[in-house]
Amino acid sequence: MNLANKITMVRVILIPAFLAVLYVDFPWHVQIGLAIFIIASISDFLDGQIARRCNMVTDFGKFVDPIADKMLVTAAMCMFVEWGRMAAWMLLLVVGREFAVSALRMIAADRGKVIAAGWSGKVKTASTMVVIILMLAFTNQPTLDLIGCWLIVLTTVYSGVEYFVKNKDVVDWSDM
């Protein structure tokens, strides 16, 4: 297992630790959760950079890295829903977009086409991680929660629509 994949696996291991820390109520648990989330978010950037620059891109990394990213972000948003800081429909929309884009990629792969991550998807991921960090850093801020959650929803919807518009040739809609 190369260095990039080891970093990805550390992120996978940090996800249950992140949730456990947030679930157990003790002094500074949210701040510790925030630190874990930041470390995991940085590891997402690092493993990709290392994999590309050091020619360490593997099928394992291509498979596990995006799953780890989605699990980390979903875990944080699940906590926000549980805490009443995010509407459940917003989380459902984010998860639904992930399923839809993953399905589009699977159909494309079945037809010999690779759909690379688009610019809007990268913006969505980065802005979502920043919003989560801010929401963990500043608790009891309803205005921040509202604006942050809407930013997540808007970037999610935009990037999801962009994936389907740019790749409309992948799906044969006449099959429906």
mmCIF file of C-alpha atoms in Angstrom:
data_model
loop_
_atom_site.group_PDB
_atom_site.id
_atom_site.type_symbol
_atom_site.label_atom_id
_atom_site.label_comp_id
_atom_site.label_asym_id
_atom_site.label_seq_id
_atom_site.Cartn_x
_atom_site.Cartn_y
_atom_site.Cartn_z
ATOM 1 C CA MET A 1 0.000 0.000 0.000
ATOM 2 C CA ASN A 2 1.513 3.292 -1.080
ATOM 3 C CA LEU A 3 1.644 6.531 0.945
ATOM 4 C CA ALA A 4 -1.377 8.133 -0.731
ATOM 5 C CA ASN A 5 -3.533 5.086 0.013
ATOM 6 C CA LYS A 6 -2.298 4.977 3.619
ATOM 7 C CA ILE A 7 -3.394 8.595 4.059
ATOM 8 C CA THR A 8 -6.799 7.706 2.604
ATOM 9 C CA MET A 9 -7.110 4.808 5.063
ATOM 10 C CA VAL A 10 -6.267 7.133 7.961
ATOM 11 C CA ARG A 11 -9.200 9.308 6.832
ATOM 12 C CA VAL A 12 -11.472 6.243 6.772
ATOM 13 C CA ILE A 13 -10.406 5.395 10.345
ATOM 14 C CA LEU A 14 -10.948 8.998 11.469
ATOM 15 C CA ILE A 15 -14.637 8.935 10.425
ATOM 16 C CA PRO A 16 -15.910 6.686 13.259
ATOM 17 C CA ALA A 17 -13.579 8.501 15.676
ATOM 18 C CA PHE A 18 -15.097 11.821 14.553
ATOM 19 C CA LEU A 19 -18.634 10.535 15.129
ATOM 20 C CA ALA A 20 -17.796 8.916 18.461
ATOM 21 C CA VAL A 21 -16.272 12.136 19.783
ATOM 22 C CA LEU A 22 -19.330 14.145 18.743
ATOM 23 C CA TYR A 23 -21.771 11.619 20.230
ATOM 24 C CA VAL A 24 -20.146 11.446 23.662
ATOM 25 C CA ASP A 25 -20.829 14.594 25.652
ATOM 26 C CA PHE A 26 -17.691 15.698 27.463
ATOM 27 C CA PRO A 27 -15.870 19.042 27.716
ATOM 28 C CA TRP A 28 -14.426 20.119 24.379
ATOM 29 C CA HIS A 29 -15.945 17.205 22.443
ATOM 30 C CA VAL A 30 -17.072 19.467 19.581
ATOM 31 C CA GLN A 31 -13.655 21.130 19.380
ATOM 32 C CA ILE A 32 -11.949 17.740 19.290
ATOM 33 C CA GLY A 33 -14.408 16.648 16.611
ATOM 34 C CA LEU A 34 -13.563 19.813 14.697
ATOM 35 C CA ALA A 35 -9.841 19.005 14.906
ATOM 36 C CA ILE A 36 -10.476 15.472 13.644
ATOM 37 C CA PHE A 37 -12.607 16.817 10.778
ATOM 38 C CA ILE A 38 -9.920 19.336 9.785
ATOM 39 C CA ILE A 39 -7.213 16.663 9.824
ATOM 40 C CA ALA A 40 -9.404 14.354 7.731
ATOM 41 C CA SER A 41 -10.198 17.186 5.293
ATOM 42 C CA ILE A 42 -6.521 18.053 4.894
ATOM 43 C CA SER A 43 -5.745 14.383 4.314
ATOM 44 C CA ASP A 44 -8.202 14.452 1.396
ATOM 45 C CA PHE A 45 -6.162 17.176 -0.274
ATOM 46 C CA LEU A 46 -2.822 15.543 0.629
ATOM 47 C CA ASP A 47 -3.535 12.050 -0.635
ATOM 48 C CA GLY A 48 -4.672 13.380 -4.001
ATOM 49 C CA GLN A 49 -1.649 15.615 -4.386
ATOM 50 C CA ILE A 50 0.756 12.839 -3.413
ATOM 51 C CA ALA A 51 -0.951 10.296 -5.673
ATOM 52 C CA ARG A 52 -0.791 12.573 -8.727
ATOM 53 C CA ARG A 53 2.658 14.091 -8.172
ATOM 54 C CA CYS A 54 4.372 10.857 -7.201
ATOM 55 C CA ASN A 55 2.577 8.680 -9.747
ATOM 56 C CA MET A 56 0.814 6.711 -6.997
ATOM 57 C CA VAL A 57 -2.674 6.708 -8.512
ATOM 58 C CA THR A 58 -4.207 3.258 -7.969
ATOM 59 C CA ASP A 59 -7.572 1.627 -8.546
ATOM 60 C CA PHE A 60 -7.845 1.235 -4.766
ATOM 61 C CA GLY A 61 -7.369 4.980 -4.288
ATOM 62 C CA LYS A 62 -9.807 5.841 -7.062
ATOM 63 C CA PHE A 63 -12.395 3.665 -5.341
ATOM 64 C CA VAL A 64 -11.835 4.397 -1.636
ATOM 65 C CA ASP A 65 -10.932 8.119 -1.728
ATOM 66 C CA PRO A 66 -14.298 9.416 -2.973
ATOM 67 C CA ILE A 67 -16.172 7.063 -0.647
ATOM 68 C CA ALA A 68 -14.147 8.319 2.317
ATOM 69 C CA ASP A 69 -14.885 11.937 1.351
ATOM 70 C CA LYS A 70 -18.614 11.296 1.080
ATOM 71 C CA MET A 71 -18.696 9.346 4.357
ATOM 72 C CA LEU A 72 -16.859 12.103 6.240
ATOM 73 C CA VAL A 73 -19.120 14.867 4.964
ATOM 74 C CA THR A 74 -22.278 12.784 5.427
ATOM 75 C CA ALA A 75 -21.264 11.912 8.997
ATOM 76 C CA ALA A 76 -20.929 15.603 9.861
ATOM 77 C CA MET A 77 -24.223 16.509 8.212
ATOM 78 C CA CYS A 78 -25.982 13.631 10.008
ATOM 79 C CA MET A 79 -24.814 15.144 13.291
ATOM 80 C CA PHE A 80 -26.099 18.567 12.232
ATOM 81 C CA VAL A 81 -29.504 17.040 11.441
ATOM 82 C CA GLU A 82 -29.505 15.261 14.797
ATOM 83 C CA TRP A 83 -28.613 18.506 16.553
ATOM 84 C CA GLY A 84 -31.351 20.385 14.685
ATOM 85 C CA ARG A 85 -28.870 22.562 12.803
ATOM 86 C CA MET A 86 -29.655 21.236 9.321
ATOM 87 C CA ALA A 87 -32.926 20.153 7.750
ATOM 88 C CA ALA A 88 -33.129 16.455 6.946
ATOM 89 C CA TRP A 89 -34.321 17.200 3.386
ATOM 90 C CA MET A 90 -31.059 19.070 2.766
ATOM 91 C CA LEU A 91 -29.041 16.027 3.801
ATOM 92 C CA LEU A 92 -31.263 13.811 1.652
ATOM 93 C CA LEU A 93 -30.671 16.084 -1.337
ATOM 94 C CA VAL A 94 -26.893 15.916 -0.831
ATOM 95 C CA VAL A 95 -26.910 12.122 -0.466
ATOM 96 C CA GLY A 96 -29.308 11.761 -3.407
ATOM 97 C CA ARG A 97 -26.987 13.812 -5.615
ATOM 98 C CA GLU A 98 -24.080 11.569 -4.634
ATOM 99 C CA PHE A 99 -26.049 8.437 -5.550
ATOM 100 C CA ALA A 100 -27.185 9.979 -8.842
ATOM 101 C CA VAL A 101 -23.691 11.077 -9.891
ATOM 102 C CA SER A 102 -22.251 7.707 -8.832
ATOM 103 C CA ALA A 103 -24.897 5.942 -10.923
ATOM 104 C CA LEU A 104 -24.081 8.182 -13.896
ATOM 105 C CA ARG A 105 -20.401 7.308 -13.507
ATOM 106 C CA MET A 106 -21.194 3.588 -13.345
ATOM 107 C CA ILE A 107 -23.275 3.780 -16.517
ATOM 108 C CA ALA A 108 -20.480 5.735 -18.208
ATOM 109 C CA ALA A 109 -17.871 3.201 -17.073
ATOM 110 C CA ASP A 110 -20.026 0.386 -18.422
ATOM 111 C CA ARG A 111 -19.915 2.181 -21.778
ATOM 112 C CA GLY A 112 -16.159 2.718 -21.635
ATOM 113 C CA LYS A 113 -16.286 6.380 -20.650
ATOM 114 C CA VAL A 114 -14.706 7.969 -17.600
ATOM 115 C CA ILE A 115 -16.392 10.990 -16.049
ATOM 116 C CA ALA A 116 -13.759 13.028 -14.277
ATOM 117 C CA ALA A 117 -14.592 15.282 -11.371
ATOM 118 C CA GLY A 118 -15.721 18.637 -12.673
ATOM 119 C CA TRP A 119 -14.803 22.072 -11.412
ATOM 120 C CA SER A 120 -18.222 22.562 -9.822
ATOM 121 C CA GLY A 121 -17.872 19.248 -7.970
ATOM 122 C CA LYS A 122 -14.568 20.387 -6.525
ATOM 123 C CA VAL A 123 -16.139 23.718 -5.497
ATOM 124 C CA LYS A 124 -19.030 21.809 -3.910
ATOM 125 C CA THR A 125 -16.672 19.594 -1.939
ATOM 126 C CA ALA A 126 -14.445 22.465 -0.784
ATOM 127 C CA SER A 127 -17.330 24.753 0.169
ATOM 128 C CA THR A 128 -19.102 21.921 1.995
ATOM 129 C CA MET A 129 -15.986 21.157 4.028
ATOM 130 C CA VAL A 130 -15.492 24.852 4.860
ATOM 131 C CA VAL A 131 -19.144 25.188 5.932
ATOM 132 C CA ILE A 132 -18.872 22.100 8.130
ATOM 133 C CA ILE A 133 -15.712 23.464 9.740
ATOM 134 C CA LEU A 134 -17.420 26.810 10.416
ATOM 135 C CA MET A 135 -20.524 25.123 11.819
ATOM 136 C CA LEU A 136 -18.391 23.002 14.146
ATOM 137 C CA ALA A 137 -16.259 25.994 15.147
ATOM 138 C CA PHE A 138 -19.196 28.324 15.811
ATOM 139 C CA THR A 139 -22.004 26.531 17.588
ATOM 140 C CA ASN A 140 -25.343 28.170 18.382
ATOM 141 C CA GLN A 141 -25.204 30.428 15.311
ATOM 142 C CA PRO A 142 -28.553 29.971 13.516
ATOM 143 C CA THR A 143 -27.722 32.512 10.792
ATOM 144 C CA LEU A 144 -24.433 30.756 9.999
ATOM 145 C CA ASP A 145 -26.230 27.400 9.976
ATOM 146 C CA LEU A 146 -28.904 28.684 7.586
ATOM 147 C CA ILE A 147 -26.504 30.373 5.170
ATOM 148 C CA GLY A 148 -24.040 27.468 5.320
ATOM 149 C CA CYS A 149 -26.687 24.823 4.708
ATOM 150 C CA TRP A 150 -28.085 26.766 1.759
ATOM 151 C CA LEU A 151 -24.572 27.141 0.326
ATOM 152 C CA ILE A 152 -24.174 23.367 0.557
ATOM 153 C CA VAL A 153 -27.554 22.807 -1.128
ATOM 154 C CA LEU A 154 -26.953 25.315 -3.935
ATOM 155 C CA THR A 155 -23.459 24.042 -4.801
ATOM 156 C CA THR A 156 -24.736 20.455 -4.581
ATOM 157 C CA VAL A 157 -27.649 21.071 -6.935
ATOM 158 C CA TYR A 158 -25.551 23.103 -9.370
ATOM 159 C CA SER A 159 -22.779 20.518 -9.591
ATOM 160 C CA GLY A 160 -25.267 17.653 -9.885
ATOM 161 C CA VAL A 161 -27.100 19.352 -12.745
ATOM 162 C CA GLU A 162 -23.783 20.159 -14.424
ATOM 163 C CA TYR A 163 -22.695 16.488 -14.306
ATOM 164 C CA PHE A 164 -25.890 15.396 -16.028
ATOM 165 C CA VAL A 165 -25.934 18.210 -18.595
ATOM 166 C CA LYS A 166 -22.296 17.712 -19.580
ATOM 167 C CA ASN A 167 -22.777 13.943 -19.790
ATOM 168 C CA LYS A 168 -26.275 13.718 -21.254
ATOM 169 C CA ASP A 169 -24.949 11.450 -24.003
ATOM 170 C CA VAL A 170 -24.049 8.767 -21.427
ATOM 171 C CA VAL A 171 -27.645 7.825 -20.623
ATOM 172 C CA ASP A 172 -30.038 6.664 -23.294
ATOM 173 C CA TRP A 173 -33.201 8.363 -22.045
ATOM 174 C CA SER A 174 -35.294 6.606 -24.711
ATOM 175 C CA ASP A 175 -34.965 3.413 -22.624
ATOM 176 C CA MET A 176 -37.416 4.864 -20.131
#
